[in-house]
Coordinates of C-alpha atoms in Angstrom, one line a residue:
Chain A
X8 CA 19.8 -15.7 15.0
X9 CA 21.3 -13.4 17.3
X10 CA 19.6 -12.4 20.6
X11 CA 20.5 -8.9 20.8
X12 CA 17.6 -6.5 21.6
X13 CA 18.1 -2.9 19.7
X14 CA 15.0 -1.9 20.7
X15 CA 14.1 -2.4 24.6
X16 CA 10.7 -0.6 25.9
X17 CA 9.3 -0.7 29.4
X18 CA 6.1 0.8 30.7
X19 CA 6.6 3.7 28.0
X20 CA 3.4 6.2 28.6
X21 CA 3.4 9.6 26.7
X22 CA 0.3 12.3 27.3
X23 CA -0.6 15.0 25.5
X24 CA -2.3 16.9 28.5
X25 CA -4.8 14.2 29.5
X26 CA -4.8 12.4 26.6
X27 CA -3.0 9.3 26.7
X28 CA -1.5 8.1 23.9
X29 CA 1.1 5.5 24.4
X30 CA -0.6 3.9 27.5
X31 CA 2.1 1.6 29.3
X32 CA 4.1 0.2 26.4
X33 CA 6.3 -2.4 26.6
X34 CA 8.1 -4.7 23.7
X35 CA 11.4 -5.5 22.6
X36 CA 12.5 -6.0 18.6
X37 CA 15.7 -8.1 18.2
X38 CA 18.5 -7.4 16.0
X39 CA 18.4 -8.8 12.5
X40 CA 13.9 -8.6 12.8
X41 CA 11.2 -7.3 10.9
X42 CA 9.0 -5.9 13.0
X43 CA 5.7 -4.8 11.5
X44 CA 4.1 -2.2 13.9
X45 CA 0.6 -1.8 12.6
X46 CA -2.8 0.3 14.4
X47 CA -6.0 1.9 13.2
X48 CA -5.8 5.9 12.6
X49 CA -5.4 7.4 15.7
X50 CA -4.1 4.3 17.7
X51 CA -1.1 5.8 19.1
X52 CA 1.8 4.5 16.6
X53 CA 3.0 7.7 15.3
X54 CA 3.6 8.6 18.8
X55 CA 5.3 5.8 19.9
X56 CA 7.4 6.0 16.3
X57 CA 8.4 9.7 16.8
X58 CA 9.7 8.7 20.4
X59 CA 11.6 5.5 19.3
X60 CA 13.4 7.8 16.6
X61 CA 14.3 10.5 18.8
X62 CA 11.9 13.1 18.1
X63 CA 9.6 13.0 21.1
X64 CA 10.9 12.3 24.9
X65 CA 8.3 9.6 27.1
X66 CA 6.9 11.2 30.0
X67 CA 7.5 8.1 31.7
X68 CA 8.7 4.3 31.2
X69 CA 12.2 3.9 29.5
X70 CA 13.1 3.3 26.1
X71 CA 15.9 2.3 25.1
X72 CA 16.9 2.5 21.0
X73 CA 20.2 1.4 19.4
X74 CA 21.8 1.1 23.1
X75 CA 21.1 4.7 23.4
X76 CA 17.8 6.1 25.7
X77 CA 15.4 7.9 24.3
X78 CA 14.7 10.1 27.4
X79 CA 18.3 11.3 27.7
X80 CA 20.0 10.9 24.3
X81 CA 17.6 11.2 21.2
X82 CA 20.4 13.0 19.3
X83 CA 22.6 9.3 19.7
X84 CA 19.6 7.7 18.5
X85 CA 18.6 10.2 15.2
X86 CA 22.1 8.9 14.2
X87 CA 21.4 5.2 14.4
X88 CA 18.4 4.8 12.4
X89 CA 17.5 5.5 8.9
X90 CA 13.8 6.4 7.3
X91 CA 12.0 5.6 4.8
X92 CA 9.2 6.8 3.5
X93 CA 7.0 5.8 0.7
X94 CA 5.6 9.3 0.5
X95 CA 9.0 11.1 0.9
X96 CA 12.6 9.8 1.0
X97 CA 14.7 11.8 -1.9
X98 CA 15.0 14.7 -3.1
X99 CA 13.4 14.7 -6.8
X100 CA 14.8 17.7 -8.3
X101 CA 18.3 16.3 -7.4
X102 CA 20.6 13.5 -8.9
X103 CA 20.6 10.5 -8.0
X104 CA 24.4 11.6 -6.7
X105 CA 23.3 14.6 -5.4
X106 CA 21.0 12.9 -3.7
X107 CA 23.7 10.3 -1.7
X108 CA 26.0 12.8 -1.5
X109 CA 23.2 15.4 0.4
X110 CA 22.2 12.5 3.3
X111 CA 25.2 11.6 3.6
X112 CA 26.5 15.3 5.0
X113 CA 23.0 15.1 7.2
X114 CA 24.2 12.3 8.4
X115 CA 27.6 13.7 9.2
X116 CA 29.8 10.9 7.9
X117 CA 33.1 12.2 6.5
X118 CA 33.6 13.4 2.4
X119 CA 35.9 10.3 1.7
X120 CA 33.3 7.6 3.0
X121 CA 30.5 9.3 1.3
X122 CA 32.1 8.9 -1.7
X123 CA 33.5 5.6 -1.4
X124 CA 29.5 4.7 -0.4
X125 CA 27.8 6.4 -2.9
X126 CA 30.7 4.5 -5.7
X127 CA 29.5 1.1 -3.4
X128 CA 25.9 1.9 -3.7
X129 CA 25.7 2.6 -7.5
X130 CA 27.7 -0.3 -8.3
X131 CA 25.3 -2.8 -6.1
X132 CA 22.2 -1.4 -7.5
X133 CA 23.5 -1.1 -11.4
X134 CA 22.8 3.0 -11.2
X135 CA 26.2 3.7 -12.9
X136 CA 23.8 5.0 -15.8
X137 CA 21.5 6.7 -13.4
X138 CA 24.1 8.6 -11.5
X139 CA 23.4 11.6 -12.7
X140 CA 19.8 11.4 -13.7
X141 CA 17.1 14.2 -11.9
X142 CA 15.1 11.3 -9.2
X143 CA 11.7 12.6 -11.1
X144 CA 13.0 11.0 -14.3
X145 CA 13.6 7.3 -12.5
X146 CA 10.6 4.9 -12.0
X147 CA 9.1 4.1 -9.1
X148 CA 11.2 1.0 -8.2
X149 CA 14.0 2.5 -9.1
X150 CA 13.7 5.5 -6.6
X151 CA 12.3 3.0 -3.9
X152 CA 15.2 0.8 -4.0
X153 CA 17.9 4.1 -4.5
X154 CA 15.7 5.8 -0.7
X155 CA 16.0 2.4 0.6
X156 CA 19.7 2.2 -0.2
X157 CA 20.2 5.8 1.3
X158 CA 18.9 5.1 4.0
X159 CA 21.2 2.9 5.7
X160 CA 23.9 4.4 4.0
X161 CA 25.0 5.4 7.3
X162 CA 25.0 2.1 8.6
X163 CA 22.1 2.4 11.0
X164 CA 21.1 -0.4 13.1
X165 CA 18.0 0.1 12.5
X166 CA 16.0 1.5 9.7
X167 CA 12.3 2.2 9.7
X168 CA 10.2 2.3 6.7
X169 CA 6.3 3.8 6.4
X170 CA 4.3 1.8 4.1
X171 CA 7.5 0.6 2.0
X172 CA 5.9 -1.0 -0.7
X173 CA 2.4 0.8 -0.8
X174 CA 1.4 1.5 -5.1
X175 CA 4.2 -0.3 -6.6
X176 CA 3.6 -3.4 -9.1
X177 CA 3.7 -6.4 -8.0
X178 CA 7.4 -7.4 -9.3
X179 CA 9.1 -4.2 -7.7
X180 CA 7.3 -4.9 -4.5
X181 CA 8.7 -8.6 -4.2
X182 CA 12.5 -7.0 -5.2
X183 CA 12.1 -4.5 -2.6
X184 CA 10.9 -7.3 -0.3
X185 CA 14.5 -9.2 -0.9
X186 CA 16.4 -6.2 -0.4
X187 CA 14.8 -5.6 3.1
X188 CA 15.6 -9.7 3.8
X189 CA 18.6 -9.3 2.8
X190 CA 19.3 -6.0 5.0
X191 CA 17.7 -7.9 8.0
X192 CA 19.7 -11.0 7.2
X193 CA 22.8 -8.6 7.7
X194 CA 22.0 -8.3 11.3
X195 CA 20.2 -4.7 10.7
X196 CA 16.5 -4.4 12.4
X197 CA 14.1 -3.4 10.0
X198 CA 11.1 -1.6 11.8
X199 CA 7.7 -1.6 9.5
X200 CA 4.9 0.3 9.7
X201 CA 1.7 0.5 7.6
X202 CA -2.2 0.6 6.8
X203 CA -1.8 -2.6 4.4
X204 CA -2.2 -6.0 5.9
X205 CA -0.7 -7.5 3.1
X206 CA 2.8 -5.7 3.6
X207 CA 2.3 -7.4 7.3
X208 CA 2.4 -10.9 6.2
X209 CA 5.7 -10.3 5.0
X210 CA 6.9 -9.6 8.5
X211 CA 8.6 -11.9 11.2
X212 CA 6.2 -10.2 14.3
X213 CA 3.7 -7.7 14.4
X214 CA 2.2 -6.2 17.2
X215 CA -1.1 -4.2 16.4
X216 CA -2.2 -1.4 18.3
X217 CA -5.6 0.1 19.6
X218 CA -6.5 3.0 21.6
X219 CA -2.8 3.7 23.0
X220 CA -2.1 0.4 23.9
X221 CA -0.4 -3.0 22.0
X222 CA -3.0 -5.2 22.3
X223 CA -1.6 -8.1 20.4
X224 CA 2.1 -9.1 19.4
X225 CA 3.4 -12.4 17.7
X226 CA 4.3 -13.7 14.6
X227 CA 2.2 -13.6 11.6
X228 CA 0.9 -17.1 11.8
X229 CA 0.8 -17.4 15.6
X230 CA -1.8 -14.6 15.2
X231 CA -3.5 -15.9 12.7
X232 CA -4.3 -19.5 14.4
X233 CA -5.3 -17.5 17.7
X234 CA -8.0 -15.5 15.9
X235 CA -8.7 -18.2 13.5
X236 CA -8.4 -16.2 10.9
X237 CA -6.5 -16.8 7.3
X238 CA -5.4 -13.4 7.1
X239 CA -3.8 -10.4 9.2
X240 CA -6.3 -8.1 7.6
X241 CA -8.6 -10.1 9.2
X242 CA -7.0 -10.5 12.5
X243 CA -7.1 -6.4 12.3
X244 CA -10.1 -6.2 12.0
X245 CA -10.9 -8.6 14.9
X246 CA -9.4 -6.7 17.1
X247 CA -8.3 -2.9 15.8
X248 CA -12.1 -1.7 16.2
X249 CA -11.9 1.7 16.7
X250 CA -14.5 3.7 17.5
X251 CA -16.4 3.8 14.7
X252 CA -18.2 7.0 14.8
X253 CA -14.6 8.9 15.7
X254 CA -12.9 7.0 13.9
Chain B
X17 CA -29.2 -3.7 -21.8
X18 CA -27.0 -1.2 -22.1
X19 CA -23.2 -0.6 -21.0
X20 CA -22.7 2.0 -18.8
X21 CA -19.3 2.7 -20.6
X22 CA -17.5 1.5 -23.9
X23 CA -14.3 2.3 -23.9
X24 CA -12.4 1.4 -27.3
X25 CA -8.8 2.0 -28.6
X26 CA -8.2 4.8 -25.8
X27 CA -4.5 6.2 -26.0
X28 CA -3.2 9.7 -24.3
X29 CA 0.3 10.5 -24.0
X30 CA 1.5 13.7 -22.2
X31 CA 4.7 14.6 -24.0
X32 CA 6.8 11.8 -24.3
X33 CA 4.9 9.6 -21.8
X34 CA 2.5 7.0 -22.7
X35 CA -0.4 6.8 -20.0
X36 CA -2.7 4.7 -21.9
X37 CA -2.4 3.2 -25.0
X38 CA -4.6 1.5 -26.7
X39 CA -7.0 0.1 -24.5
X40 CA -10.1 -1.1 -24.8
X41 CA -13.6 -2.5 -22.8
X42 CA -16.8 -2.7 -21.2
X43 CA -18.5 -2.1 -18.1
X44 CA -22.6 -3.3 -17.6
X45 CA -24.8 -1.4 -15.8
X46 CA -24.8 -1.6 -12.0
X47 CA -21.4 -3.5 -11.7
X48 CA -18.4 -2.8 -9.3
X49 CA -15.6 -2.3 -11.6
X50 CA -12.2 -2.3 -10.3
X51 CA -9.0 -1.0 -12.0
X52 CA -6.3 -2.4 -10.3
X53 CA -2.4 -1.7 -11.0
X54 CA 0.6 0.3 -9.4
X55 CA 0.8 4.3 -9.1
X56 CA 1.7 5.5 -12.5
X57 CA -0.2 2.4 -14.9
X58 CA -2.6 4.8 -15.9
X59 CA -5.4 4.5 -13.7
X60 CA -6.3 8.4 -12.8
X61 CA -5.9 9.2 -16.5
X62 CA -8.7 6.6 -17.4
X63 CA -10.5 8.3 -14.8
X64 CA -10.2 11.8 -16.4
X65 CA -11.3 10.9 -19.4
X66 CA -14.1 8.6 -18.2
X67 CA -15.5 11.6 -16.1
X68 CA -14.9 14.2 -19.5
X69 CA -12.3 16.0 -17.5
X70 CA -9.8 14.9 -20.3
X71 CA -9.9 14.3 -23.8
X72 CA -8.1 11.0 -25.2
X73 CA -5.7 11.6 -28.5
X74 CA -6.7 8.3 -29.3
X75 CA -10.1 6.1 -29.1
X76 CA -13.7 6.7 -28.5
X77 CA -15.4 6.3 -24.7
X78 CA -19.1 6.1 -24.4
X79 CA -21.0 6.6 -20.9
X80 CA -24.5 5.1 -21.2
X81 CA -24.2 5.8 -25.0
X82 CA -23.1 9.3 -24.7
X83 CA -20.0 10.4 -26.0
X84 CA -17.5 12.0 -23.5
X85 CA -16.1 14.4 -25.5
X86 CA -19.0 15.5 -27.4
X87 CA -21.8 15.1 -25.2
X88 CA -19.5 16.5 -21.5
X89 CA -22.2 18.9 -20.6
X90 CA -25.3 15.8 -20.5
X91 CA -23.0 13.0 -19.0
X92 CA -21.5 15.4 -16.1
X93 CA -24.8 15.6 -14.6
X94 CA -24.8 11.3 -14.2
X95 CA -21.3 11.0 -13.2
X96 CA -20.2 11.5 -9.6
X97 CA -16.2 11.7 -8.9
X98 CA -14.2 11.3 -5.9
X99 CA -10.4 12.4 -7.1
X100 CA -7.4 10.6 -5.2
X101 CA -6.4 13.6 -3.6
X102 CA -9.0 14.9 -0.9
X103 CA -10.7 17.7 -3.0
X104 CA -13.4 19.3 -0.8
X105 CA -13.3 22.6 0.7
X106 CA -11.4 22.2 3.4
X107 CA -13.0 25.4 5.1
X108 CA -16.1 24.6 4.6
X109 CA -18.1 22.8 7.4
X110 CA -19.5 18.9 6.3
X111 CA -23.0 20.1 6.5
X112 CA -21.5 22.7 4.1
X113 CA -19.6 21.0 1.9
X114 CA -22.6 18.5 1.2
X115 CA -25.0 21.7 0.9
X116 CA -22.7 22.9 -2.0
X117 CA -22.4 20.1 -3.6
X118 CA -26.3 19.4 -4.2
X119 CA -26.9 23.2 -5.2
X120 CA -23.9 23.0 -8.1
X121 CA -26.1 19.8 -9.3
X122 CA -29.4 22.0 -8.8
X123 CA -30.8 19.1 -6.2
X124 CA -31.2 19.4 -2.1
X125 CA -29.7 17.3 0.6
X126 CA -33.2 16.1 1.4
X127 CA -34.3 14.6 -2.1
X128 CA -31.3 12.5 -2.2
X129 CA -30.9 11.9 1.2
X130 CA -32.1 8.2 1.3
X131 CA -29.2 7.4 -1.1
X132 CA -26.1 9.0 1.3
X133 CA -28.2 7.8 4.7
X134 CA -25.4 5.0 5.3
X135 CA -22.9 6.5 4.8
X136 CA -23.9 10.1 6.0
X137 CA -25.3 9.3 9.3
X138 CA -21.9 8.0 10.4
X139 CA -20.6 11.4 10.4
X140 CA -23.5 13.4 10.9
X141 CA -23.4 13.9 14.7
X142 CA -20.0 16.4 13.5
X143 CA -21.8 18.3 10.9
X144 CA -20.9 21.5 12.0
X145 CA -16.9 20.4 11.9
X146 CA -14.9 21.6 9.6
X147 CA -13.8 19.1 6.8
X148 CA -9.9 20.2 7.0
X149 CA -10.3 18.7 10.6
X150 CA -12.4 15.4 10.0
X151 CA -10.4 12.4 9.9
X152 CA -8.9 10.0 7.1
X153 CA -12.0 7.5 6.8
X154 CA -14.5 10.5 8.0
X155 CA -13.2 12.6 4.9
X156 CA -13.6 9.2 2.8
X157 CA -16.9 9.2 4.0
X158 CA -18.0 12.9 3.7
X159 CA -16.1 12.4 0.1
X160 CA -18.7 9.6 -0.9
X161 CA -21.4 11.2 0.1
X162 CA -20.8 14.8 -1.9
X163 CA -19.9 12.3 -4.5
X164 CA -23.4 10.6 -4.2
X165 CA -25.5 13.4 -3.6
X166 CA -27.0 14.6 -7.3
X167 CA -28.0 10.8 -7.4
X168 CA -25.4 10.0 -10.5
X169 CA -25.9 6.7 -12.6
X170 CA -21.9 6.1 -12.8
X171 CA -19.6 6.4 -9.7
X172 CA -15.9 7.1 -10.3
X173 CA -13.8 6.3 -7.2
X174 CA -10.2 7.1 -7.6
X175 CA -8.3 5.0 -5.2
X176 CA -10.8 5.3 -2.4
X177 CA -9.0 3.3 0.2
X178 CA -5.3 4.5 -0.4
X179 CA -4.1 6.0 2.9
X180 CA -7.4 4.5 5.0
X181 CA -7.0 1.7 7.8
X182 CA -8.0 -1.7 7.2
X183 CA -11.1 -1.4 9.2
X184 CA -12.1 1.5 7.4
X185 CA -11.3 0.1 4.0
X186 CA -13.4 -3.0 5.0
X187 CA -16.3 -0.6 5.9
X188 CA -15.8 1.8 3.0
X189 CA -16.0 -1.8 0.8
X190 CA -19.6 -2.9 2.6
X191 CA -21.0 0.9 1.7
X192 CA -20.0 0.2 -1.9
X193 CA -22.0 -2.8 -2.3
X194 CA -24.9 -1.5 -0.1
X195 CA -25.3 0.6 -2.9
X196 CA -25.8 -2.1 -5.4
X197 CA -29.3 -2.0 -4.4
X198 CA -29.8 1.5 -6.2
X199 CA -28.5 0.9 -9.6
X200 CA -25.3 2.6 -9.5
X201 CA -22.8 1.8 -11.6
X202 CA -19.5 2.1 -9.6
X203 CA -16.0 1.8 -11.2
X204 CA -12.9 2.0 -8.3
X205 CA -9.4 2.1 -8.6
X206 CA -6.4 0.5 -6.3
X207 CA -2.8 0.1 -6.3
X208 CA -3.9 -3.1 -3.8
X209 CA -4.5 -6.3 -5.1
X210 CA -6.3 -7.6 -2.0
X211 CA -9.8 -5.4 -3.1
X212 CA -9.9 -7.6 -6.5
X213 CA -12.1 -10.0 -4.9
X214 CA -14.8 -7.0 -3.5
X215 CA -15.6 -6.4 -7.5
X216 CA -17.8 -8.3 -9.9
X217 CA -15.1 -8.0 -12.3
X218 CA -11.7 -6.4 -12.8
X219 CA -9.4 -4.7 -15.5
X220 CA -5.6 -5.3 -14.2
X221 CA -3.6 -2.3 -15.9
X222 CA 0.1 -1.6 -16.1
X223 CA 1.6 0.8 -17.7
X224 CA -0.7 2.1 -19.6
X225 CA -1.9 -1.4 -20.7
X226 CA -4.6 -3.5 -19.2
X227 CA -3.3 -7.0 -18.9
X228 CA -6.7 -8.9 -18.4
X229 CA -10.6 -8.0 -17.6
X230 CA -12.6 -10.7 -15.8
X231 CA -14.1 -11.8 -12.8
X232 CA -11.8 -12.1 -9.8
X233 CA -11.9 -15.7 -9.9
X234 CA -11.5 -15.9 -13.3
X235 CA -8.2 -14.4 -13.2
X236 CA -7.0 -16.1 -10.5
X237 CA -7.9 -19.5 -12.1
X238 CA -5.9 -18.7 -15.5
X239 CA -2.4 -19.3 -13.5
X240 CA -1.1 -21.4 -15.9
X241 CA 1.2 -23.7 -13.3
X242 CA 1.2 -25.4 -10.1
X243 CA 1.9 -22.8 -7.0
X244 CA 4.1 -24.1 -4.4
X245 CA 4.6 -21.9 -0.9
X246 CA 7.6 -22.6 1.0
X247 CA 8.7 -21.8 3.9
X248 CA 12.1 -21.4 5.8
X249 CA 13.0 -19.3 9.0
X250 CA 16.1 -18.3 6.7
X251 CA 13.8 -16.0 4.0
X252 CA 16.6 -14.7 2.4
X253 CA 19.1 -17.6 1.7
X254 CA 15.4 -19.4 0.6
X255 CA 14.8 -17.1 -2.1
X256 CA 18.5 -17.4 -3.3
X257 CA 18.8 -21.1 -2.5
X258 CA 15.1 -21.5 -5.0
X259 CA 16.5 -19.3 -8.0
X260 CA 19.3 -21.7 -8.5
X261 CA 17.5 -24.9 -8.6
X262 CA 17.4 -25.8 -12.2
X263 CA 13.8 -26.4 -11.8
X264 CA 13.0 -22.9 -10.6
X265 CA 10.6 -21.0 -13.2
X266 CA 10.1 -18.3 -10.3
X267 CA 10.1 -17.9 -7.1
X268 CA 9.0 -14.7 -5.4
X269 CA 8.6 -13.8 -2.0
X270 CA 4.9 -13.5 -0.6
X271 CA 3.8 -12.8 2.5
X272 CA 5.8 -15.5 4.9
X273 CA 6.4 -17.6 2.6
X274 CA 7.8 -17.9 -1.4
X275 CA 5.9 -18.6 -3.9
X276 CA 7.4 -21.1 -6.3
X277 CA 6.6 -22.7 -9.5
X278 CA 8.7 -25.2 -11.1
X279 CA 9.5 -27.1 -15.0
X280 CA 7.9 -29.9 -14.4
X281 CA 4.8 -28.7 -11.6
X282 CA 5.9 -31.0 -8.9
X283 CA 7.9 -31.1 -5.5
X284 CA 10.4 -33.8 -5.3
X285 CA 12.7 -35.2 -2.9
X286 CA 15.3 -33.5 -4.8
X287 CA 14.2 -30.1 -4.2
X288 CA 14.5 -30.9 -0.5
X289 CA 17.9 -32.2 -0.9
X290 CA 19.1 -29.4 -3.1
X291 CA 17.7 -26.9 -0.5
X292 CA 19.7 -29.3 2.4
X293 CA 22.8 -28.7 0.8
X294 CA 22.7 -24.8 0.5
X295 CA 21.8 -25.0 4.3
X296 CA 18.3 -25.0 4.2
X297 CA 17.0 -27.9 6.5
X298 CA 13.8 -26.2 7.9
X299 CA 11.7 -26.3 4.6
X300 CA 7.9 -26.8 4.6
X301 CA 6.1 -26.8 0.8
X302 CA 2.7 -27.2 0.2
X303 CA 0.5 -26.9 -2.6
X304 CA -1.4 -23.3 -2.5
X305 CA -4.1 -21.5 -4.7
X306 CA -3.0 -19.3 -7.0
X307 CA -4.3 -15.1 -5.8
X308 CA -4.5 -12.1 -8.1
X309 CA -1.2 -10.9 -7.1
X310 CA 0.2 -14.3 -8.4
X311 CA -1.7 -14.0 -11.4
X312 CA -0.8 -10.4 -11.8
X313 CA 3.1 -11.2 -11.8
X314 CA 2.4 -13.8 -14.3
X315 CA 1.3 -11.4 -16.7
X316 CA 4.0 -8.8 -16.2
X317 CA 6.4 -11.3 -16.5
X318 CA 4.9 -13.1 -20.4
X319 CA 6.9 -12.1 -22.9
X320 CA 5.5 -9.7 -25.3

């Protein structure tokens, strides 16, 4: 596997006032990873993923995203990554066309590759019959592999995805777990994050964080023998202990 | 003894979607009951007509003998319902929200106080916060404990722990079973297949159907086959390396490994060489138990 580092962050701190919370960051995620990037409530990820995507500027350290830094030029990076969201990705009272063709034109990529994409996508998903099909009418799975797709239909180098597989049955989560292999195995960096330990396992590292800090980062099972634990819901909850009361 | 709820030959359809059809069974007095399956099997509809919020087309369910459809008004009074959705009054303070709650149900925070102590002292100290500003797992708990608080013989959790961190959902598991010791009947839904093993028993449903109802172990000891995990650094080529051995019944990806079973139940040297040729020199198989998530898949895939 290649070397390459899309995501490089040094000493990132951001405060809101005198709260701290990103507090002296630093990881990298190679090209081609899943990277599961997991914390209690409150721990400081959504921060540090609004920053990594180009929505929120450090207010010190230096992040770089893509080959682009975030301090200077978030714009570069919005238009190297793709989302994902299992609570939002697609519009549902569009088509599933309507829908590619719409993200596409956010994206800014030019008429005749949107189309040539969208003809690509439907044809390596088997939507032909879908194409024109309202989102609200598909299944689940079918709408999780179509947001995935759109996604990186821009050819991110990165594509981050919140809780990806959280409420789907057990067969469409395992599919949707191949296509993120596969997307990783094409050299694109897939960037996880989510509440369910069990989405973590499938992850090649994880770092976990706690009270604005990452306070643990390996692989799966390198984790798990260190905290002698058979689980990374139980490594979690090892050491992710909030504050209870605040919690 | 009696069941807290008989549930037989339930079916509701809204329009031209089945959300349940035809199912049927029991849960005893003072059990955790889990429902476990995806969003959309049917779970929150069960719910609705468990709690008399919704009236099957098809079927009969009984709560501690009383019929939900004709007897709504006695049963309401016994049941206590946390919705999925976060449905307290969001303006309201949590000293409030808990006040209201007992009054609607004619009772007082203090007579049933003992019963939401647990739970309610961990959020106590921000009684005067308003409950649109509490966080995820305080809201779970202020939830719980307006659920609790008219002291109901059946507890219907709607996927309690969806959206909550794991070290809330671990806690929010040990308040459920601390309440064991005052003869509630809880029954709890989750898409996640992990909580199986916090119930005494569990119904695993799927569109509209429910696929098997037993103990946790039970379930998980009816896989029918040997379970093999293998592992490569090369996940995906694995996967598609495994399908095309002519061996292969399935194998699924699970966790950091893939789940495997095979014709004949056993790992050969052939399998290694097969996966040697496609480029796959890294392989370590073992022999692994069988979860509720295997189990599950199983069952999806059995031909009708």
């Amino acid at each position: 596997m290649m070397e390459d580092k899309v995501i490089i962050v040094r000493n990132l701190v951001k405060k809101f006032g005198s709260f701290v919370a990103n507090d002296n960051l630093s990881f990298d995620v190679n090209r081609g990873e899943i990277f599961g990037f997991l914390g209690a409530n409150g721990a400081g990820k959504t921060t540090a993923i609004r920053i990594l995507s180009g929505l929120s500027r450090p207010t010190s350290g230096e992040v770089m995203v893509a080959g682009y830094d975030a301090g200077k030029e978030p714009e570069m990076i919005k238009r190297n990554i793709g989302y994902m969201s299992q609570k939002f990705s697609l519009y549902e009272d569009l088509t599933v066309k309507e829908n590619i063709m719409l993200y596409g034109g956010i994206y800014g990529m030019k008429l005749a590759i949107i189309k040539q994409r969208t003809e690509e996508l439907l044809e390596r998903l088997n939507f032909r019959d879908y194409a024109n099909r309202i989102i609200s009418d598909l299944p689940l799975g079918l709408r999780q592999k179509l947001a995935f797709s759109v996604a990186l239909l821009h050819e991110p180098r990165i594509v981050f995805l919140d809780e990806p597989t959280g409420g789907v049955d057990p067969i469409t989560r395992r599919q949707f777990w191949e296509m993120i292999y596969e997307t990783a195995a094409g050299g694109i960096t897939v960037f996880v994050t989510t509440h369910y330990m069990d989405e973590a396992e499938y992850c090649d590292r994880i770092s976990i964080m706690n009270d604005g800090k990452i306070v643990a980062l390996d692989t799966p099972e390198n984790l798990k023998q260190k905290y002698k634990a058979s689980t990374v819901e139980e490594v979690f909850i090892k050491i992710a202990r909030p504050d209870r009361i605040q919690s | 003894m009696q069941n807290a709820i008989e549930a037989s030959g339930v079916s509701k359809k809204f329009g031209s979607t089945t959300a349940l059809d035809d199912i049927s069974f029991t849960v005893g007095e003072s059990e955790v009951f889990g429902f476990i399956g995806p969003d959309g099997a049917g779970k929150t509809t069960l719910f609705r007509i468990i709690t008399t919020l919704l009236i099957p087309d098809e079927g009969v369910v009984n709560v501690f003998g009383t019929n939900t459809v004709t007897g709504y008004r006695e049963l309401r009074k016994n049941i206590g319902y946390m919705p999925g959705r976060f449905s307290l009054y969001q303006d309201l303070s949590v000293e409030e929200n808990l006040n209201f709650y007992a009054t609607v149900f004619g009772t007082t925070v203090k007579e049933n106080y003992d019963l939401i102590s647990d739970i309610y002292t961990h959020i106590e100290p921000f009684k005067k916060r308003l409950a649109g500003q509490l966080s995820g797992g305080m809201k779970q708990k202020l939830a719980l404990s307006c659920a609790l608080i008219h002291k109901p013989k059946l507890l219907v959790l709607d996927e309690p722990t969806t959206g909550v961190d794991a070290v809330s959902r671990s806690e929010f598991w040990d308040m459920l079973s601390k309440l064991r010791r005052h003869n509630i009947t809880i029954i709890v839904s989750t898409p996640y297949m992990d909580e199986a093993t916090r119930c005494d028993r569990v119904a695993l449903i799927q569109a509209g159907k429910i696929l098997v109802v037993d103990k946790p172990e039970i379930i998980q000891s009816g896989f029918s086959r040997k379970l093999f995990a293998v592992k490569s650094v090369m996940k995906h080529q694995l996967i598609g390396a495994l399908r095309k051995y002519p061996e292969t019944i399935t194998a699924w990806p699970f966790g950091d490994s893939v789940h495997l079973t095979l014709r004949d139940n056993k790992i050969d040297q052939s399998l290694y060489s097969f996966l040697e040729r496609e480029g796959i020199s890294d392989t370590v198989i073992i022999e692994t138990p069988a979860g509720i998530e295997d189990r599950f898949l199983e069952l999806m895939n059995k031909p009708e």
